[in-house]
Short mmCIF file of C-alpha atoms in Angstrom, two decimals:
data_model
loop_
_atom_site.label_atom_id
_atom_site.label_comp_id
_atom_site.label_asym_id
_atom_site.label_seq_id
_atom_site.Cartn_x
_atom_site.Cartn_y
_atom_site.Cartn_z
CA MET A 28 -164.01 93.71 148.53
CA ASN A 29 -167.73 93.70 148.83
CA PHE A 30 -169.44 96.40 150.23
CA ASN A 31 -172.98 95.04 149.76
CA LEU A 32 -174.58 94.10 153.11
CA THR A 33 -175.39 90.14 153.17
CA GLU A 34 -178.87 88.82 153.45
CA ASP A 35 -178.51 88.45 157.22
CA GLN A 36 -177.45 92.17 157.77
CA PHE A 37 -180.46 93.37 155.54
CA ALA A 38 -182.79 91.14 157.75
CA PHE A 39 -180.97 92.69 161.05
CA ALA A 40 -181.65 96.25 159.83
CA GLU A 41 -185.12 95.55 158.97
CA THR A 42 -185.82 94.09 162.21
CA ALA A 43 -184.07 96.96 164.08
CA LYS A 44 -186.16 99.56 161.75
CA GLN A 45 -189.51 97.88 162.45
CA PHE A 46 -188.65 98.14 166.53
CA SER A 47 -187.22 101.60 166.07
CA ASP A 48 -190.35 102.88 163.98
CA GLN A 49 -192.87 101.18 166.12
CA GLU A 50 -191.34 101.81 170.04
CA LEU A 51 -188.60 104.59 169.78
CA ALA A 52 -189.62 107.11 167.19
CA PRO A 53 -193.18 107.62 168.42
CA ASN A 54 -191.99 108.29 171.89
CA ALA A 55 -188.59 110.08 171.69
CA ALA A 56 -189.86 113.66 171.83
CA LYS A 57 -191.81 113.03 174.86
CA TRP A 58 -189.04 110.99 176.45
CA ASP A 59 -186.75 113.84 175.85
CA LYS A 60 -189.32 116.59 176.92
CA GLU A 61 -190.15 114.78 180.24
CA HIS A 62 -186.68 113.27 180.94
CA ILE A 63 -188.11 109.56 180.78
CA PHE A 64 -185.81 106.65 180.86
CA PRO A 65 -187.57 103.97 179.05
CA LYS A 66 -186.66 100.98 180.67
CA GLU A 67 -189.56 99.26 179.78
CA VAL A 68 -188.70 99.84 176.08
CA ILE A 69 -184.96 98.96 176.37
CA GLN A 70 -186.41 95.48 177.93
CA LYS A 71 -188.27 94.93 174.79
CA ALA A 72 -185.22 95.47 172.73
CA GLY A 73 -183.59 92.87 174.96
CA GLU A 74 -186.26 90.57 174.09
CA LEU A 75 -185.16 90.63 170.38
CA GLY A 76 -181.28 90.36 171.41
CA PHE A 77 -180.30 94.09 171.03
CA CYS A 78 -178.96 94.20 174.75
CA GLY A 79 -176.60 91.63 173.96
CA LEU A 80 -175.38 91.90 170.27
CA TYR A 81 -171.94 91.20 170.44
CA THR A 82 -171.84 89.47 173.86
CA PRO A 83 -170.27 85.98 172.94
CA GLU A 84 -173.22 83.36 172.36
CA GLU A 85 -171.93 81.06 175.38
CA ALA A 86 -172.89 84.10 177.49
CA GLY A 87 -176.41 84.20 176.19
CA GLY A 88 -175.80 87.21 173.61
CA LEU A 89 -176.10 86.87 169.81
CA GLY A 90 -172.12 86.87 169.42
CA LEU A 91 -172.54 89.23 166.30
CA SER A 92 -169.70 91.13 164.60
CA ARG A 93 -169.24 94.88 165.32
CA LEU A 94 -170.08 95.60 161.65
CA ASP A 95 -173.46 93.59 162.04
CA SER A 96 -173.99 95.45 165.42
CA SER A 97 -173.46 98.61 163.77
CA ILE A 98 -175.94 98.11 161.26
CA ILE A 99 -178.49 97.66 164.15
CA PHE A 100 -177.66 100.65 166.22
CA GLU A 101 -177.77 103.05 162.90
CA GLN A 102 -181.59 101.82 162.50
CA LEU A 103 -182.35 102.26 166.50
CA ALA A 104 -180.60 105.46 166.48
CA MET A 105 -183.10 106.96 163.86
CA GLY A 106 -185.78 106.32 166.22
CA CYS A 107 -184.24 107.66 169.47
CA THR A 108 -180.49 108.69 169.54
CA ALA A 109 -180.49 108.91 173.18
CA THR A 110 -182.06 105.40 174.07
CA THR A 111 -179.96 103.97 171.33
CA ALA A 112 -176.77 105.49 172.69
CA MET A 113 -177.52 103.95 176.45
CA MET A 114 -178.15 100.61 174.70
CA THR A 115 -174.61 100.89 173.12
CA ILE A 116 -173.24 101.48 176.51
CA HIS A 117 -175.21 98.62 178.15
CA ASN A 118 -173.90 96.28 175.27
CA MET A 119 -170.09 97.32 175.76
CA ALA A 120 -170.46 96.88 179.86
CA THR A 121 -172.34 93.44 179.19
CA TRP A 122 -169.54 92.37 176.65
CA MET A 123 -166.73 93.17 179.04
CA ILE A 124 -168.36 91.27 181.87
CA ALA A 125 -169.14 88.24 179.70
CA SER A 126 -165.74 88.51 177.88
CA TRP A 127 -163.42 88.98 181.10
CA GLY A 128 -165.50 88.04 184.05
CA THR A 129 -165.39 84.88 186.33
CA GLU A 130 -167.61 82.50 185.99
CA GLN A 131 -169.32 83.21 189.08
CA ILE A 132 -169.90 86.69 187.73
CA LYS A 133 -171.07 85.84 184.52
CA ASP A 134 -173.43 83.47 185.91
CA ALA A 135 -175.02 86.20 188.07
CA TRP A 136 -175.26 89.03 185.59
CA CYS A 137 -175.14 87.85 181.97
CA PRO A 138 -178.60 86.10 181.51
CA GLU A 139 -180.40 89.26 182.89
CA LEU A 140 -178.37 91.80 181.18
CA VAL A 141 -178.51 90.29 177.63
CA MET A 142 -182.40 90.15 177.85
CA GLY A 143 -182.44 93.82 178.98
CA GLU A 144 -184.08 92.85 182.28
CA LYS A 145 -181.04 94.32 184.08
CA LEU A 146 -179.03 97.24 182.86
CA ALA A 147 -175.22 98.25 183.08
CA SER A 148 -173.43 101.29 183.35
CA TYR A 149 -169.52 101.93 182.56
CA CYS A 150 -167.80 103.90 184.89
CA LEU A 151 -164.24 105.25 183.52
CA THR A 152 -164.40 109.19 183.60
CA GLU A 153 -163.45 111.20 186.65
CA PRO A 154 -163.86 114.41 187.84
CA GLY A 155 -160.31 114.96 187.29
CA SER A 156 -159.58 112.70 184.50
CA GLY A 157 -161.78 112.57 181.24
CA SER A 158 -159.73 111.80 178.24
CA ASP A 159 -156.81 110.98 180.21
CA ALA A 160 -158.02 107.78 181.39
CA ALA A 161 -154.63 106.63 182.94
CA ALA A 162 -154.68 109.38 185.37
CA LEU A 163 -157.83 107.97 187.24
CA ARG A 164 -157.77 108.08 191.26
CA THR A 165 -160.31 105.93 192.16
CA THR A 166 -158.74 103.16 194.36
CA ALA A 167 -159.53 99.55 195.22
CA LYS A 168 -157.57 98.32 198.13
CA LYS A 169 -157.56 94.62 199.22
CA ASP A 170 -158.92 93.69 202.47
CA GLY A 171 -158.69 90.07 202.78
CA ASP A 172 -160.88 88.53 200.07
CA HIS A 173 -162.46 91.70 199.36
CA TYR A 174 -161.73 95.15 197.79
CA VAL A 175 -162.62 98.37 199.52
CA ILE A 176 -163.31 101.00 196.55
CA ASN A 177 -163.17 104.79 197.44
CA GLY A 178 -163.41 107.57 194.70
CA SER A 179 -165.82 109.22 192.28
CA LYS A 180 -166.80 108.75 188.68
CA MET A 181 -168.46 111.66 186.60
CA PHE A 182 -171.03 111.93 183.58
CA ILE A 183 -172.12 108.06 184.01
CA SER A 184 -174.95 107.16 181.65
CA GLY A 185 -177.82 105.45 183.42
CA ALA A 186 -176.58 105.90 186.80
CA GLY A 187 -179.06 105.55 189.54
CA GLU A 188 -181.26 103.44 187.35
CA THR A 189 -179.02 100.55 186.19
CA ASP A 190 -178.27 97.54 188.21
CA VAL A 191 -174.72 96.81 187.75
CA LEU A 192 -171.59 99.24 187.31
CA VAL A 193 -168.43 97.98 185.39
CA VAL A 194 -165.62 100.41 187.06
CA MET A 195 -162.39 100.91 186.42
CA VAL A 196 -160.10 101.64 189.62
CA ARG A 197 -156.60 101.73 190.54
CA THR A 198 -155.19 98.65 192.50
CA GLY A 199 -151.75 99.41 191.85
CA GLU A 200 -148.82 101.91 190.67
CA ALA A 201 -149.44 105.44 188.89
CA GLY A 202 -150.34 105.02 184.99
CA PRO A 203 -152.06 102.34 183.00
CA LYS A 204 -150.55 99.52 184.52
CA GLY A 205 -152.04 99.90 187.77
CA ILE A 206 -155.52 99.98 186.54
CA SER A 207 -157.97 97.26 186.98
CA ALA A 208 -161.62 96.68 186.23
CA VAL A 209 -164.29 95.17 188.62
CA VAL A 210 -167.98 94.71 188.98
CA VAL A 211 -170.12 96.41 191.39
CA PRO A 212 -173.59 95.90 192.09
CA ALA A 213 -175.20 99.51 191.72
CA ASP A 214 -177.10 98.91 195.16
CA ALA A 215 -173.85 98.10 197.08
CA ASP A 216 -173.54 99.78 200.55
CA GLY A 217 -171.38 103.16 200.12
CA ILE A 218 -172.59 104.27 196.67
CA ILE A 219 -173.97 107.65 196.57
CA TYR A 220 -175.54 108.77 193.46
CA GLY A 221 -175.59 112.67 192.36
CA LYS A 222 -178.57 114.72 191.06
CA ALA A 223 -179.51 113.96 187.36
CA GLU A 224 -177.71 116.45 185.43
CA GLU A 225 -179.58 118.99 183.56
CA LYS A 226 -178.31 118.39 180.02
CA MET A 227 -178.50 119.93 176.42
CA GLY A 228 -179.40 116.57 175.09
CA TRP A 229 -179.48 112.91 175.71
CA ASN A 230 -182.50 113.62 178.38
CA ALA A 231 -183.80 110.25 177.87
CA GLN A 232 -181.18 108.75 179.80
CA PRO A 233 -180.00 110.06 183.26
CA THR A 234 -176.47 111.06 184.03
CA ARG A 235 -175.09 111.32 187.50
CA LEU A 236 -171.97 111.61 189.43
CA VAL A 237 -171.39 108.29 191.23
CA THR A 238 -169.26 108.45 194.69
CA PHE A 239 -167.75 105.32 196.33
CA GLU A 240 -167.03 105.53 200.02
CA ASN A 241 -165.81 102.06 201.37
CA VAL A 242 -167.60 100.31 198.97
CA ARG A 243 -166.62 96.65 199.66
CA ILE A 244 -166.94 93.81 196.93
CA PRO A 245 -165.71 90.28 196.58
CA THR A 246 -162.14 90.15 194.88
CA SER A 247 -164.09 87.42 192.66
CA HIS A 248 -165.70 90.58 191.01
CA LEU A 249 -162.43 91.46 189.25
CA LEU A 250 -162.34 91.25 185.51
CA GLY A 251 -159.37 89.38 184.42
CA GLN A 252 -156.30 89.98 186.24
CA GLU A 253 -155.11 93.19 188.34
CA GLY A 254 -153.58 95.53 185.76
CA GLN A 255 -155.33 94.63 182.73
CA GLY A 256 -158.20 97.16 183.30
CA PHE A 257 -156.55 99.93 181.14
CA THR A 258 -156.31 97.32 178.34
CA PHE A 259 -160.07 96.48 178.57
CA ALA A 260 -161.10 100.11 178.64
CA MET A 261 -159.31 100.59 175.43
CA LYS A 262 -160.70 97.67 173.67
CA GLY A 263 -163.95 98.83 174.91
CA LEU A 264 -163.60 102.22 173.68
CA ASP A 265 -162.39 101.15 170.10
CA GLY A 266 -165.94 99.48 170.11
CA GLY A 267 -167.74 102.32 171.81
CA ARG A 268 -166.21 104.83 169.42
CA ILE A 269 -167.73 102.70 166.49
CA ASN A 270 -171.09 102.56 168.44
CA ILE A 271 -171.13 106.52 169.22
CA ALA A 272 -170.24 107.39 165.63
CA THR A 273 -173.08 104.98 164.54
CA CYS A 274 -175.63 106.79 166.48
CA SER A 275 -174.39 109.99 164.80
CA ILE A 276 -174.98 108.46 161.44
CA GLY A 277 -178.30 107.04 162.33
CA THR A 278 -179.56 110.37 163.46
CA ALA A 279 -178.06 112.27 160.53
CA GLN A 280 -179.92 110.00 158.25
CA GLN A 281 -183.32 110.63 159.99
CA ALA A 282 -182.83 114.47 159.88
CA LEU A 283 -181.65 114.21 155.98
CA ASN A 284 -184.83 112.01 155.60
CA THR A 285 -186.94 114.65 157.50
CA ALA A 286 -185.33 117.75 155.34
CA LYS A 287 -185.96 116.09 152.09
CA SER A 288 -189.81 115.21 152.85
CA TYR A 289 -189.87 119.03 154.13
CA MET A 290 -188.28 120.27 150.98
CA HIS A 291 -190.92 118.60 148.68
CA GLU A 292 -194.04 119.77 150.99
CA ARG A 293 -192.91 123.60 151.63
CA SER A 294 -193.17 126.01 148.96
CA GLN A 295 -191.59 129.61 148.63
CA PHE A 296 -191.93 132.03 145.70
CA GLY A 297 -194.28 129.89 143.95
CA LYS A 298 -192.26 126.49 143.95
CA PRO A 299 -191.21 123.98 146.21
CA LEU A 300 -188.04 123.96 148.21
CA ALA A 301 -186.85 120.94 146.25
CA ALA A 302 -186.68 123.11 142.98
CA PHE A 303 -184.21 125.55 144.31
CA GLN A 304 -180.62 124.61 142.88
CA ALA A 305 -178.98 125.98 146.20
CA LEU A 306 -180.89 123.74 148.24
CA GLN A 307 -180.50 120.75 145.69
CA PHE A 308 -176.73 121.42 146.35
CA LYS A 309 -176.83 121.52 149.86
CA ILE A 310 -178.77 118.12 150.03
CA ALA A 311 -176.12 116.72 147.77
CA ASP A 312 -173.52 117.51 150.02
CA MET A 313 -175.16 116.19 153.09
CA THR A 314 -175.78 113.03 151.49
CA THR A 315 -172.22 112.68 150.12
CA GLU A 316 -170.76 113.24 153.56
CA LEU A 317 -173.12 111.05 155.13
CA VAL A 318 -172.56 108.25 152.72
CA ALA A 319 -168.57 108.70 153.31
CA ALA A 320 -168.93 108.70 157.00
CA ARG A 321 -171.15 105.48 157.27
CA GLN A 322 -168.71 103.75 155.10
CA MET A 323 -165.74 104.87 157.38
CA VAL A 324 -167.44 103.50 160.33
CA ARG A 325 -168.36 100.30 158.61
CA LEU A 326 -164.74 100.03 157.53
CA ALA A 327 -163.44 100.68 161.27
CA ALA A 328 -165.90 98.06 162.26
CA PHE A 329 -164.45 95.37 159.93
CA LYS A 330 -160.88 96.35 160.93
CA LEU A 331 -161.96 95.67 164.73
CA ASP A 332 -163.56 92.37 163.92
CA VAL A 333 -160.69 90.77 161.92
CA GLY A 334 -158.27 92.15 164.40
CA ASP A 335 -156.46 94.39 162.38
CA PRO A 336 -153.42 95.91 164.16
CA GLU A 337 -154.66 99.50 162.88
CA ALA A 338 -158.09 98.99 164.26
CA THR A 339 -157.67 101.49 166.98
CA ALA A 340 -156.48 104.34 164.57
CA TYR A 341 -159.51 103.58 162.21
CA CYS A 342 -161.98 103.75 165.10
CA ALA A 343 -160.18 106.73 166.02
CA MET A 344 -160.72 108.29 162.35
CA ALA A 345 -164.33 107.03 162.19
CA LYS A 346 -165.45 108.51 165.38
CA ARG A 347 -164.00 111.86 164.72
CA PHE A 348 -165.31 112.27 160.76
CA ALA A 349 -168.66 110.43 161.59
CA THR A 350 -169.48 112.55 164.87
CA ASP A 351 -168.42 115.89 162.85
CA VAL A 352 -170.36 114.88 159.82
CA GLY A 353 -173.42 113.80 161.76
CA PHE A 354 -173.67 117.22 163.51
CA LYS A 355 -173.10 119.33 160.41
CA VAL A 356 -176.25 117.46 158.81
CA CYS A 357 -178.36 117.38 161.70
CA ASP A 358 -177.67 121.51 161.68
CA ASP A 359 -178.13 121.84 157.77
CA ALA A 360 -181.25 119.71 158.00
CA LEU A 361 -182.48 122.27 160.71
CA GLN A 362 -181.26 125.20 158.59
CA ILE A 363 -183.29 124.02 155.78
CA HIS A 364 -186.55 124.11 157.88
CA GLY A 365 -185.83 127.41 158.58
CA GLY A 366 -187.92 128.74 161.95
CA TYR A 367 -189.56 125.53 162.02
CA GLY A 368 -186.43 123.56 162.56
CA TYR A 369 -185.92 125.53 165.81
CA ILE A 370 -189.14 124.67 167.50
CA GLN A 371 -190.09 121.41 169.62
CA GLU A 372 -192.70 120.78 167.28
CA TYR A 373 -190.23 119.60 164.82
CA PRO A 374 -187.44 116.57 165.67
CA LEU A 375 -184.44 118.64 164.14
CA GLU A 376 -183.66 120.77 167.28
CA ARG A 377 -183.50 117.57 169.32
CA HIS A 378 -181.30 115.94 166.66
CA VAL A 379 -178.88 118.81 167.01
CA ARG A 380 -178.82 118.65 170.79
CA ASP A 381 -178.52 114.86 170.89
CA VAL A 382 -175.78 114.37 168.28
CA ARG A 383 -173.75 117.28 169.86
CA VAL A 384 -172.50 115.28 172.56
CA HIS A 385 -171.02 112.50 170.57
CA GLN A 386 -168.03 114.93 169.50
CA ILE A 387 -167.32 114.94 173.14
CA LEU A 388 -168.08 111.09 174.12
CA GLU A 389 -165.57 107.95 174.11
CA GLY A 390 -162.66 110.65 173.98
CA THR A 391 -162.80 114.27 172.41
CA ASN A 392 -162.62 114.72 168.73
CA GLU A 393 -159.44 116.40 169.66
CA ILE A 394 -158.15 113.02 171.15
CA MET A 395 -159.31 111.40 168.17
CA ARG A 396 -156.86 113.41 166.20
CA LEU A 397 -154.05 113.16 168.73
CA ILE A 398 -154.43 109.24 168.25
CA ILE A 399 -154.54 109.36 164.65
CA GLY A 400 -151.60 111.92 164.50
CA ARG A 401 -149.25 110.01 166.60
CA ARG A 402 -150.01 106.99 164.66
CA ILE A 403 -149.17 108.91 161.40
CA LEU A 404 -146.18 110.40 162.49
CA ALA A 405 -144.77 107.30 164.37
CA GLU A 406 -141.26 106.52 163.32
CA GLY A 407 -141.35 103.66 160.47
CA ALA A 408 -145.03 103.69 160.47
CA GLY A 409 -146.50 102.71 157.17
CA ASP A 410 -149.74 104.27 155.19
CA LEU A 411 -153.20 103.72 156.59
CA VAL A 412 -154.64 101.69 153.69
#
């Protein structure tokens, strides 16, 4: 096993770091405070390929691995957590359209999506079904060569500002086998967007309720076949869990870097904070846990890339561990800053607010434990190695 990054991966990371340092980090506080959704900056990211990282090359994307993509997202998250998280969602939705859409749909959307000229939202969660995705109630009923969609989706990132929606709908029986995935233009007649939610964090992207009232789309907007939507959603969530875990890792690394600098600058009782053994122990623990979390995320990404049959369990473990560690590292970094960490002049309070939601998204961490526990306790199951 070779855990060293390749020359290409170092180059990807350096390009992403330059973009993060120049375009994201200097603006992140303003975007957060004023609730600005930086679509122009995301388009600049698209020009570098960051909006179609693992979208297949034949659809205009870079066709990178999930591991390569994670390395890039980590650097971007160090600049702005909320904007990077939105880019990961856009990447997932774009990949789904490119992977399972008809040629007509791919030609209509992918060229502009991979460039960031148009943006996508992913619509799975509903007011009555969050982690229990198989219980979704939004329907798509056939009417000739069209589907008619009715229902609501909740907590949709980018909603009201994006151009296309990948929507999970019920076309058949109850349960997962009756779920399908469709592509819906975001300005289709009958779509109603709720108010932008006032959130604890992720203020650089809007989050809204989306209601569908007799929204008509051609049947050619179906991804794959009817009944395959739940499978597509779960495949999307495996990658999504790596993505959101990576956003936690990147943000935590930035918080750790800020804390280290502060410990050398700040003096108490006649010596810098860095000279206090208790804080040296604290930094050691933060770094150890962060490195462990990063390696688990990269292992999960590798498992997903090679099609390992245990990839889903590894993605769940990585998401659970990395998002918990990411939040703790950010919180500890804030504590090291004392009162300064609590004021908006410093980025620590924003880091804490932004990473907290990662423990909830892509399935709560309690659901991650359920996925892992069921796998471990399954009759005849082997060890996870």
